[in-house]
Amino acid sequence: MVHIKTDTQLEAMREAGRVVARILTRAREAAAVGVTPRQLDEAAREVLSEAGASSPFLNYKPHFAPTPFPAVVCVSVNDAIVHGIPSAEPLRDGDLVSVDAGALLDGWAGDSAISFTVGEARPADTRLVAAANRALEAGIGAAVVGNRIGDIAHAIGTVCREAGYGIMEGYGGHGIGRTMHEDPSVPNEGRPGRGMPLRHGMVLAIEPMLIAGGGDEFRHDADGWTLRTTDGSRASHAEHTVAITNDGPRVLTAL
C-alpha cells in the first residue's frame, strides 16, 4: 500500500532528511586514510544523538539477514556495493567508499547515500561516482506528477547503461515514510510510461547502484549483509529521499 503524505507530513520528513544530510556530511569529513568504517559509524551516532533522532538501520532485520544490522550506517568499500557492516579495518589511500545513512525523527524516516574516494582517486572511480550521481539526478528529474515509476527507472537505467556500467540486479529504490521501506519499489531500469502513476505526496528513496565491470550480478558476504560485485570491480551508490509535489520533485535529504 502506498501512503500519500500531506504537506505538513512532508515538512516533518524534511526535518528527518536534514539529519540524514548532516550524518553524511560528518561521515565524509571524518573519512581519511587510516580512519576505520567503525569510526564513521561512531560519528553518525553522534549526529543522531545531537538531533534527538534514532536510526532505522540499527537492529533492522529483513528476511534475508541472519542477524540484525549492528550499526547506524552502512559503509561499503571498493567492490562492496551496499549493506557493508562498518569494520575496524582502516581505510587505505584510493579506497572507494559508499556511506548509506538513515534517521527517524518524530516518527518520520529519511534515507540517503553518497560515494567518495579516500586519498588520491583513481580516474575510473571518479567517473563511476560521477555516473552514479548523474543517474540519481536523472531519476529525480523524472519524479514528477503525471509520470510513472517506469519513467524514473528508465531515466536511471539509461544513464548507467550509456556509461557502460552494470546495474545491481533485483535491487533499487523504495517508498519511505513512517518506516524506511514502504511501497512502491523503484527499479533502477525499466520502460517509460509503465508502472504506478506519480502523485503529489508520494515520497520515494531513489538510489542507483552502479557496478564498474558492466555486469549486474553480485554475491553475499559470509556476514549475510554485505553485497559485493562478482567480478571484483568497484561499485558506487547514490541516494536521496524525494517528495513528488505539484511544484516538481523536492529532495528531502539535502542540507
XYZ file of N, CA and C in Angstrom:
765
model
N 0.838 -1.198 0.000
C 0.000 0.000 0.000
C 0.873 1.247 0.000
N 0.565 2.183 -0.881
C 1.325 3.430 -0.978
C 0.671 4.477 -0.084
N 1.459 5.087 0.789
C 0.954 6.090 1.718
C 1.236 7.493 1.161
N 0.185 8.244 0.908
C 0.308 9.615 0.421
C 0.445 10.540 1.622
N 1.454 11.409 1.585
C 1.715 12.310 2.704
C 1.072 13.676 2.469
N 0.630 14.306 3.566
C 0.154 15.673 3.496
C 1.345 16.626 3.414
N 1.078 17.886 3.093
C 2.165 18.858 3.043
C 2.815 19.028 4.409
N 2.031 18.951 5.481
C 2.589 19.041 6.826
C 3.508 17.856 7.113
N 3.101 16.682 6.671
C 3.936 15.497 6.867
C 5.212 15.571 6.036
N 5.136 16.155 4.859
C 6.347 16.336 4.058
C 7.336 17.247 4.773
N 6.843 18.259 5.456
C 7.740 19.142 6.222
C 8.413 18.367 7.341
N 7.663 17.466 7.994
C 8.255 16.648 9.050
C 9.314 15.714 8.478
N 9.061 15.160 7.299
C 10.058 14.308 6.656
C 11.286 15.107 6.248
N 11.089 16.363 5.907
C 12.235 17.215 5.560
C 13.166 17.366 6.757
N 12.616 17.466 7.957
C 13.459 17.586 9.138
C 14.263 16.309 9.366
N 13.633 15.148 9.174
C 14.379 13.887 9.263
C 15.457 13.835 8.191
N 15.129 14.327 6.993
C 16.093 14.331 5.904
C 17.299 15.200 6.188
N 17.086 16.309 6.877
C 18.217 17.170 7.233
C 19.181 16.444 8.168
N 18.643 15.642 9.069
C 19.510 14.868 9.963
C 20.366 13.897 9.146
N 19.742 13.231 8.177
C 20.494 12.304 7.327
C 21.603 13.055 6.583
N 21.284 14.220 6.054
C 22.290 15.006 5.334
C 23.457 15.359 6.239
N 23.167 15.687 7.487
C 24.255 16.019 8.430
C 25.093 14.789 8.749
N 24.460 13.625 8.837
C 25.220 12.395 9.068
C 26.214 12.176 7.935
N 25.747 12.293 6.710
C 26.621 12.034 5.569
C 27.726 13.081 5.464
N 27.399 14.317 5.777
C 28.429 15.359 5.774
C 29.492 15.063 6.821
N 29.063 14.685 8.021
C 30.001 14.363 9.103
C 30.866 13.157 8.732
N 30.236 12.145 8.136
C 30.996 10.950 7.754
C 32.019 11.286 6.679
N 31.621 12.090 5.709
C 32.557 12.465 4.631
C 33.722 13.257 5.197
N 33.461 14.154 6.116
C 34.531 14.956 6.721
C 35.466 14.093 7.560
N 34.917 13.067 8.204
C 35.724 12.220 9.081
C 36.549 11.200 8.312
N 36.106 10.860 7.109
C 36.775 9.805 6.343
C 38.165 10.262 5.890
N 39.164 9.423 6.140
C 40.541 9.717 5.748
C 41.322 8.420 5.794
N 42.464 8.440 5.167
C 43.340 7.275 5.221
C 43.666 6.969 6.690
N 43.475 5.725 7.094
C 43.746 5.315 8.461
C 42.532 5.323 9.364
N 41.466 6.019 8.952
C 40.223 6.022 9.723
C 39.460 4.734 9.402
N 38.774 4.173 10.364
C 38.039 2.932 10.130
C 36.563 3.222 9.837
N 35.910 2.362 9.082
C 34.462 2.497 8.898
C 33.708 2.534 10.223
N 34.221 1.827 11.221
C 33.557 1.847 12.524
C 33.599 3.249 13.135
N 34.662 3.986 12.864
C 34.731 5.362 13.356
C 33.722 6.258 12.627
N 33.448 5.970 11.375
C 32.417 6.716 10.657
C 31.046 6.436 11.269
N 30.827 5.201 11.674
C 29.580 4.857 12.356
C 29.464 5.615 13.682
N 30.573 5.732 14.399
C 30.556 6.473 15.664
C 30.223 7.946 15.421
N 30.763 8.520 14.343
C 30.454 9.913 14.008
C 28.973 10.064 13.688
N 28.406 9.093 12.987
C 26.986 9.132 12.658
C 26.126 9.049 13.910
N 26.529 8.232 14.856
C 25.775 8.120 16.116
C 25.765 9.451 16.870
N 26.860 10.180 16.797
C 26.926 11.485 17.455
C 25.908 12.446 16.847
N 25.782 12.446 15.519
C 24.817 13.330 14.855
C 23.397 12.958 15.255
N 23.086 11.672 15.261
C 21.756 11.232 15.670
C 21.444 11.684 17.093
N 22.413 11.534 17.987
C 22.212 11.938 19.379
C 21.976 13.437 19.486
N 22.761 14.207 18.764
C 22.620 15.667 18.790
C 21.233 16.103 18.311
N 20.681 15.369 17.352
C 19.397 15.729 16.752
C 18.205 15.148 17.513
N 18.461 14.286 18.479
C 17.358 13.608 19.151
C 16.662 12.614 18.254
N 17.404 12.052 17.297
C 16.858 11.105 16.324
C 17.387 9.708 16.612
N 16.790 8.727 15.957
C 17.255 7.347 16.073
C 17.543 6.809 14.676
N 18.081 5.599 14.634
C 18.484 5.004 13.363
C 17.516 3.906 12.937
N 17.003 3.977 11.698
C 16.199 2.862 11.192
C 17.053 1.680 10.771
N 18.375 1.865 10.692
C 19.280 0.789 10.304
C 19.610 -0.126 11.482
N 19.842 0.477 12.646
C 20.305 -0.279 13.808
C 19.280 -1.335 14.210
N 19.749 -2.582 14.243
C 18.923 -3.749 14.616
C 17.846 -4.092 13.591
N 17.940 -3.513 12.402
C 16.999 -3.865 11.326
C 17.292 -5.290 10.863
N 16.260 -6.094 10.698
C 16.458 -7.488 10.299
C 15.420 -7.901 9.254
N 15.732 -7.713 7.979
C 14.847 -8.203 6.914
C 14.930 -9.720 6.802
N 14.114 -10.271 5.948
C 14.007 -11.732 5.874
C 15.309 -12.413 5.463
N 16.137 -11.719 4.669
C 17.345 -12.374 4.152
C 18.509 -12.355 5.128
N 18.411 -11.542 6.175
C 19.560 -11.327 7.054
C 19.610 -12.355 8.173
N 20.785 -12.925 8.431
C 20.900 -13.898 9.513
C 20.905 -13.255 10.894
N 21.299 -11.976 10.957
C 21.389 -11.256 12.229
C 20.909 -9.824 12.020
N 20.473 -9.142 13.078
C 20.119 -7.728 12.946
C 21.333 -6.894 12.547
N 21.094 -5.816 11.812
C 22.202 -4.958 11.400
C 22.761 -4.250 12.630
N 24.089 -4.271 12.812
C 24.672 -3.817 14.081
C 25.109 -2.358 14.119
N 24.800 -1.560 13.093
C 25.328 -0.202 13.018
C 24.239 0.766 12.578
N 24.573 2.069 12.600
C 23.596 3.092 12.186
C 23.840 3.567 10.761
N 24.955 3.176 10.168
C 25.220 3.442 8.753
C 25.768 2.183 8.105
N 25.586 2.081 6.806
C 26.274 1.070 6.004
C 27.501 1.737 5.399
N 28.635 1.068 5.485
C 29.872 1.570 4.876
C 30.395 0.475 3.956
N 30.307 0.717 2.662
C 30.670 -0.286 1.657
C 31.916 0.199 0.919
N 32.951 -0.624 0.897
C 34.259 -0.202 0.405
C 34.640 -0.995 -0.845
N 35.052 -0.278 -1.887
C 35.582 -0.835 -3.134
C 34.587 -1.746 -3.855
N 34.738 -3.057 -3.773
C 33.836 -3.946 -4.504
C 32.554 -4.263 -3.732
N 32.411 -3.731 -2.521
C 31.150 -3.845 -1.797
C 30.177 -2.821 -2.382
N 29.007 -3.282 -2.770
C 28.039 -2.397 -3.423
C 27.197 -1.675 -2.387
N 26.555 -2.442 -1.509
C 25.693 -1.886 -0.467
C 25.721 -2.792 0.761
N 25.165 -2.277 1.857
C 24.919 -3.027 3.096
C 26.181 -3.435 3.836
N 27.293 -2.750 3.592
C 28.520 -3.082 4.286
C 28.429 -2.782 5.778
N 28.802 -3.749 6.603
C 28.854 -3.545 8.048
C 30.155 -2.805 8.376
N 30.084 -1.679 9.068
C 31.316 -0.932 9.386
C 32.323 -1.798 10.149
N 33.517 -1.872 9.603
C 34.549 -2.735 10.176
C 35.619 -1.910 10.880
N 36.555 -2.614 11.493
C 37.686 -1.979 12.175
C 38.919 -1.912 11.277
N 38.751 -2.239 10.002
C 39.890 -2.200 9.079
C 40.083 -0.782 8.558
N 41.269 -0.182 8.757
C 41.483 1.202 8.335
C 41.322 1.385 6.820
N 40.770 2.521 6.453
C 40.666 2.870 5.037
C 42.055 3.167 4.489
N 42.249 2.789 3.222
C 43.543 2.973 2.568
C 43.446 4.032 1.473
N 44.602 4.546 1.107
C 44.653 5.552 0.047
C 44.040 4.987 -1.235
N 43.081 5.697 -1.798
C 42.446 5.275 -3.039
C 41.203 4.436 -2.853
N 40.823 4.117 -1.628
C 39.600 3.335 -1.408
C 38.372 4.122 -1.864
N 37.455 3.408 -2.492
C 36.172 3.975 -2.886
C 35.148 3.580 -1.824
N 34.528 4.565 -1.205
C 33.666 4.338 -0.041
C 32.251 4.832 -0.336
N 31.267 4.004 -0.020
C 29.867 4.420 -0.053
C 29.323 4.390 1.370
N 28.671 5.469 1.767
C 28.040 5.545 3.087
C 26.542 5.743 2.881
N 25.758 4.852 3.451
C 24.300 4.891 3.373
C 23.789 5.153 4.785
N 22.951 6.184 4.947
C 22.514 6.589 6.281
C 21.012 6.819 6.313
N 20.440 6.630 7.485
C 19.032 6.905 7.702
C 18.821 7.551 9.047
N 17.641 8.149 9.223
C 17.283 8.739 10.504
C 15.780 8.653 10.691
N 15.381 8.469 11.931
C 13.985 8.541 12.341
C 13.844 9.706 13.300
N 12.977 10.674 12.939
C 12.770 11.853 13.779
C 11.284 12.141 13.857
N 10.759 12.164 15.068
C 9.339 12.443 15.288
C 8.445 11.540 14.455
N 8.865 10.286 14.297
C 8.040 9.299 13.623
C 8.164 9.246 12.119
N 9.136 9.993 11.554
C 9.309 10.006 10.093
C 10.746 9.653 9.737
N 10.914 9.003 8.584
C 12.219 8.475 8.176
C 12.812 9.262 7.012
N 14.128 9.256 6.965
C 14.887 9.752 5.819
C 15.977 8.754 5.487
N 16.409 8.723 4.221
C 17.378 7.724 3.764
C 18.160 8.320 2.602
N 19.490 8.251 2.664
C 20.321 8.841 1.614
C 21.686 8.167 1.614
N 22.403 8.278 0.495
C 23.729 7.669 0.387
C 24.619 8.504 -0.521
N 25.916 8.459 -0.229
C 26.926 9.116 -1.050
C 28.095 8.165 -1.262
N 28.860 8.419 -2.311
C 30.104 7.681 -2.562
C 31.230 8.675 -2.806
N 32.439 8.314 -2.363
C 33.584 9.200 -2.496
C 34.859 8.383 -2.354
N 35.970 8.984 -2.726
C 37.273 8.340 -2.600
C 38.034 8.921 -1.428
N 38.723 8.059 -0.711
C 39.622 8.479 0.366
C 41.027 8.596 -0.215
N 41.662 9.716 0.002
C 43.001 9.911 -0.552
C 42.944 10.226 -2.043
N 43.928 9.726 -2.774
C 44.012 10.024 -4.207
C 43.064 9.115 -4.992
N 42.199 9.725 -5.784
C 41.178 8.977 -6.519
C 41.714 8.422 -7.828
N 41.333 7.203 -8.152
C 41.576 6.673 -9.486
C 40.630 7.375 -10.465
N 41.106 7.712 -11.667
C 40.202 8.323 -12.648
C 38.959 7.473 -12.924
N 39.124 6.164 -12.944
C 37.979 5.288 -13.200
C 36.941 5.399 -12.085
N 37.400 5.568 -10.847
C 36.471 5.712 -9.735
C 35.755 7.056 -9.791
N 36.478 8.093 -10.183
C 35.863 9.412 -10.326
C 34.738 9.368 -11.358
N 34.980 8.679 -12.468
C 33.942 8.553 -13.500
C 32.752 7.748 -12.981
N 33.020 6.693 -12.229
C 31.958 5.844 -11.700
C 31.066 6.620 -10.733
N 31.676 7.349 -9.808
C 30.904 8.129 -8.848
C 30.097 9.209 -9.563
N 30.712 9.857 -10.547
C 30.003 10.899 -11.299
C 28.797 10.318 -12.033
N 28.949 9.117 -12.575
C 27.828 8.480 -13.278
C 26.699 8.135 -12.316
N 27.045 7.655 -11.119
C 26.006 7.361 -10.131
C 25.249 8.629 -9.750
N 25.968 9.725 -9.608
C 25.304 10.993 -9.280
C 24.441 11.486 -10.430
N 24.906 11.304 -11.655
C 24.090 11.700 -12.812
C 22.833 10.846 -12.902
N 22.982 9.560 -12.632
C 21.826 8.669 -12.666
C 20.799 9.075 -11.613
N 21.285 9.427 -10.424
C 20.384 9.895 -9.375
C 19.677 11.173 -9.818
N 20.415 12.104 -10.370
C 19.810 13.356 -10.837
C 18.772 13.100 -11.918
N 19.052 12.149 -12.809
C 18.096 11.826 -13.866
C 16.834 11.219 -13.277
N 16.995 10.334 -12.300
C 15.842 9.742 -11.647
C 14.995 10.780 -10.940
N 15.660 11.702 -10.240
C 14.928 12.767 -9.557
C 14.198 13.645 -10.578
N 14.854 13.928 -11.695
C 14.233 14.756 -12.719
C 12.974 14.148 -13.312
N 12.888 12.819 -13.288
C 11.704 12.131 -13.815
C 10.623 11.942 -12.763
N 10.900 12.332 -11.518
C 9.970 12.115 -10.415
C 8.972 13.267 -10.323
N 8.108 13.369 -11.335
C 7.153 14.467 -11.422
C 5.735 13.920 -11.546
N 4.795 14.702 -11.046
C 3.386 14.330 -11.147
C 3.017 14.106 -12.611
N 2.343 12.999 -12.890
C 1.956 12.659 -14.259
C 2.856 11.619 -14.886
N 4.108 11.514 -14.399
C 4.975 10.430 -14.834
C 4.622 9.158 -14.072
N 5.336 8.086 -14.382
C 5.137 6.810 -13.712
C 6.467 6.303 -13.170
N 6.384 5.286 -12.308
C 7.596 4.696 -11.742
C 8.558 4.280 -12.851
N 8.032 3.745 -13.939
C 8.886 3.319 -15.042
C 9.693 4.445 -15.650
N 9.186 5.674 -15.581
C 9.941 6.817 -16.109
C 11.177 7.089 -15.264
N 11.053 6.938 -13.947
C 12.224 7.079 -13.076
C 13.231 5.979 -13.382
N 12.729 4.737 -13.461
C 13.604 3.593 -13.724
C 14.327 3.740 -15.054
N 13.592 4.181 -16.072
C 14.190 4.346 -17.398
C 15.265 5.432 -17.391
N 15.005 6.528 -16.685
C 15.980 7.617 -16.637
C 17.271 7.163 -15.973
N 17.154 6.437 -14.880
C 18.345 5.935 -14.191
C 19.093 4.933 -15.065
N 18.354 3.953 -15.587
C 18.979 2.903 -16.384
C 19.681 3.414 -17.620
N 19.101 4.432 -18.238
C 19.707 4.993 -19.454
C 21.087 5.570 -19.159
N 21.203 6.329 -18.074
C 22.497 6.906 -17.711
C 23.512 5.803 -17.425
N 23.088 4.798 -16.659
C 24.013 3.720 -16.283
C 24.503 2.952 -17.499
N 23.592 2.537 -18.349
C 23.971 1.711 -19.497
C 24.790 2.497 -20.512
N 24.433 3.754 -20.744
C 25.202 4.554 -21.705
C 26.631 4.770 -21.235
N 26.843 4.762 -19.928
C 28.195 4.910 -19.375
C 28.944 3.585 -19.317
N 28.257 2.484 -19.636
C 28.898 1.179 -19.672
C 28.929 0.436 -18.353
N 28.094 0.850 -17.393
C 28.114 0.234 -16.071
C 26.972 -0.762 -15.885
N 27.191 -1.704 -14.985
C 26.156 -2.642 -14.613
C 25.225 -2.039 -13.577
N 24.059 -2.649 -13.453
C 23.042 -2.214 -12.500
C 22.720 -3.398 -11.607
N 22.835 -3.213 -10.314
C 22.647 -4.307 -9.377
C 21.292 -4.979 -9.581
N 21.325 -6.227 -9.960
C 20.110 -6.946 -10.350
C 19.178 -7.158 -9.152
N 17.908 -6.758 -9.320
C 16.896 -7.023 -8.312
C 16.844 -6.028 -7.168
N 17.688 -5.008 -7.192
C 17.696 -4.010 -6.127
C 17.408 -2.632 -6.704
N 16.810 -1.773 -5.894
C 16.506 -0.426 -6.341
C 15.996 0.409 -5.181
N 15.257 1.445 -5.516
C 14.718 2.329 -4.501
C 13.379 1.836 -3.972
N 12.734 2.710 -3.176
C 11.547 2.270 -2.447
C 10.795 3.470 -1.914
N 9.520 3.253 -1.574
C 8.787 4.254 -0.833
C 9.345 4.392 0.567
N 9.061 5.520 1.192
C 9.569 5.773 2.541
C 8.614 6.731 3.237
N 8.497 6.605 4.542
C 7.596 7.472 5.298
C 7.721 7.221 6.781
N 6.709 6.586 7.348
C 6.762 6.221 8.771
C 7.825 5.155 9.026
N 8.098 4.353 8.026
C 9.162 3.357 8.093
C 10.110 3.568 6.924
N 11.274 2.960 7.020
C 12.298 3.175 6.000
C 11.909 2.563 4.662
N 11.231 1.426 4.682
C 10.847 0.760 3.442
C 9.340 0.645 3.348
N 8.781 1.312 2.352
C 7.357 1.235 2.055
C 7.184 0.957 0.568
N 5.955 0.659 0.165
C 5.650 0.586 -1.260
C 5.657 2.011 -1.826
N 5.970 2.153 -3.124
C 6.262 1.114 -4.112
C 7.764 0.872 -4.227
N 8.131 -0.195 -4.918
C 9.538 -0.381 -5.279
C 9.859 0.497 -6.477
N 11.118 0.926 -6.567
C 11.554 1.843 -7.639
C 12.757 1.212 -8.324
N 12.556 0.441 -9.393
C 13.683 -0.222 -10.064
C 14.662 0.791 -10.653
N 15.871 0.337 -10.881
C 16.893 1.180 -11.499
C 17.003 0.963 -13.001
N 16.070 0.243 -13.552
C 15.985 0.067 -15.004
C 14.551 -0.325 -15.331
N 14.023 0.204 -16.427
C 12.646 -0.126 -16.773
C 12.191 0.605 -18.022
N 10.932 0.417 -18.338
C 10.349 1.013 -19.542
C 9.566 2.265 -19.171
N 9.732 3.337 -19.936
C 8.995 4.565 -19.626
C 7.497 4.366 -19.846
N 6.724 5.123 -19.102
C 5.280 5.054 -19.248
C 4.632 3.862 -18.594
N 5.397 3.076 -17.868
C 4.863 1.881 -17.208
C 4.883 2.064 -15.693
N 4.081 1.289 -15.019
C 4.099 1.285 -13.557
C 3.152 2.297 -12.947
N 3.254 2.436 -11.660
C 2.348 3.277 -10.880
C 2.482 4.755 -11.242
N 1.358 5.457 -11.412
C 1.433 6.910 -11.643
C 1.971 7.635 -10.413
N 2.710 8.703 -10.638
C 3.274 9.501 -9.554
C 2.286 10.599 -9.164
N 2.038 10.721 -7.854
C 1.062 11.667 -7.328
C 1.699 12.594 -6.308
N 1.152 13.781 -6.189
C 1.579 14.706 -5.132
C 1.442 14.009 -3.781
N 2.507 14.070 -2.987
C 2.503 13.468 -1.663
C 3.164 12.108 -1.580
N 3.522 11.513 -2.720
C 4.323 10.292 -2.678
C 5.756 10.663 -2.311
N 6.410 9.798 -1.540
C 7.822 10.012 -1.193
C 8.598 8.747 -1.522
N 9.669 8.919 -2.280
C 10.460 7.791 -2.767
C 11.932 7.971 -2.401
N 12.572 6.883 -2.021
C 14.031 6.849 -1.929
C 14.542 6.330 -3.272
N 15.185 7.189 -4.013
C 15.702 6.863 -5.344
C 17.187 6.580 -5.196
N 17.648 5.389 -5.657
C 19.026 5.017 -5.346
C 19.679 4.120 -6.401
N 20.311 4.714 -7.396
C 21.100 3.902 -8.329
C 22.312 3.277 -7.659
N 22.617 2.035 -8.064
C 23.778 1.293 -7.574
C 24.514 0.766 -8.801
N 25.692 1.302 -9.086
C 26.405 1.022 -10.325
C 27.580 0.087 -10.082
N 27.791 -0.817 -11.032
C 28.892 -1.772 -10.984
C 29.854 -1.463 -12.131
N 31.116 -1.192 -11.794
C 32.079 -0.731 -12.798
C 32.329 -1.759 -13.888
N 32.290 -3.050 -13.549
C 32.622 -4.082 -14.524
C 31.600 -4.286 -15.622
N 30.408 -3.712 -15.466
C 29.395 -3.804 -16.507
C 28.387 -4.919 -16.318
N 28.669 -5.862 -15.429
C 27.714 -6.928 -15.152
C 26.724 -6.514 -14.076
N 25.650 -7.280 -13.946
C 24.611 -6.957 -12.976
C 24.620 -7.889 -11.765
N 25.510 -8.878 -11.769
C 25.484 -9.896 -10.727
C 26.215 -9.427 -9.468
N 25.873 -10.050 -8.354
C 26.511 -9.749 -7.085
C 26.502 -11.013 -6.231
N 27.242 -10.949 -5.138
C 27.284 -12.090 -4.221
C 27.175 -11.592 -2.783
N 26.741 -12.471 -1.903
C 26.641 -12.156 -0.483
C 27.947 -12.519 0.219
N 28.394 -11.639 1.113
C 29.498 -11.976 2.002
C 29.032 -12.991 3.049
N 29.986 -13.573 3.739
C 29.664 -14.522 4.799
C 28.889 -13.875 5.938
N 28.990 -12.534 6.068
C 28.254 -11.869 7.152
C 26.750 -11.816 6.890
N 26.335 -12.198 5.671
C 24.924 -12.213 5.341
C 24.346 -10.860 4.981
N 25.146 -9.811 5.066
C 24.685 -8.458 4.781
C 25.363 -7.847 3.553
N 26.681 -7.809 3.575
C 27.425 -7.116 2.519
C 27.195 -7.767 1.163
N 26.883 -6.958 0.159
C 26.701 -7.422 -1.210
C 27.852 -6.900 -2.052
N 28.565 -7.824 -2.736
C 29.754 -7.469 -3.492
C 29.594 -7.819 -4.964
N 30.379 -7.139 -5.790
C 30.412 -7.472 -7.208
C 31.037 -8.855 -7.374
N 30.528 -9.624 -8.300
C 31.099 -10.958 -8.517
C 32.428 -10.899 -9.250
N 32.654 -9.843 -10.018
C 33.889 -9.747 -10.798
C 34.984 -8.972 -10.081
N 34.715 -8.525 -8.860
C 35.719 -7.789 -8.099
C 35.854 -6.331 -8.487
N 35.041 -5.868 -9.450
C 35.117 -4.459 -9.837
C 34.473 -3.584 -8.771
N 34.752 -2.306 -8.837
C 34.257 -1.390 -7.822
C 32.810 -0.975 -8.094
N 32.187 -0.408 -7.066
C 30.776 -0.039 -7.173
C 30.557 1.329 -6.540
N 29.456 1.967 -6.951
C 29.106 3.276 -6.416
C 27.604 3.334 -6.160
N 27.221 4.019 -5.098
C 25.824 4.104 -4.650
C 25.514 5.566 -4.368
N 24.391 6.040 -4.904
C 23.932 7.401 -4.633
C 22.438 7.347 -4.338
N 21.968 8.140 -3.369
C 20.567 8.053 -2.975
C 20.088 9.358 -2.355
N 18.829 9.693 -2.634
C 18.126 10.770 -1.941
C 16.698 10.339 -1.673
N 16.123 10.884 -0.616
C 14.689 10.773 -0.371
C 14.021 11.958 -1.056
N 13.046 11.667 -1.908
C 12.465 12.680 -2.792
C 10.946 12.680 -2.665
N 10.371 13.851 -2.453
C 8.919 14.002 -2.430
C 8.419 14.393 -3.821
N 7.344 13.746 -4.260
C 6.672 14.133 -5.502
C 5.684 15.235 -5.150
N 5.813 16.392 -5.763
C 4.907 17.502 -5.468
C 4.409 18.129 -6.761
N 3.333 18.902 -6.641
C 2.791 19.597 -7.804
C 3.734 20.656 -8.330
N 4.725 21.032 -7.516
C 5.726 22.016 -7.929
C 7.017 21.382 -8.413
N 7.009 20.047 -8.560
C 8.202 19.341 -9.007
C 8.804 18.527 -7.875
N 9.842 17.730 -8.179
C 10.468 16.908 -7.146
C 11.151 17.748 -6.074
N 11.028 17.332 -4.839
C 11.654 18.017 -3.717
C 12.563 17.049 -2.988
N 13.845 17.335 -2.987
C 14.817 16.488 -2.308
C 14.752 16.776 -0.811
N 14.375 15.767 -0.041
C 14.204 15.940 1.408
C 15.483 15.683 2.194
N 16.473 15.077 1.571
C 17.713 14.728 2.280
C 18.886 15.602 1.856
N 18.597 16.775 1.310
C 19.647 17.759 1.056
C 19.905 18.551 2.334
N 21.069 19.174 2.444
C 21.360 20.004 3.613
C 20.446 21.230 3.653
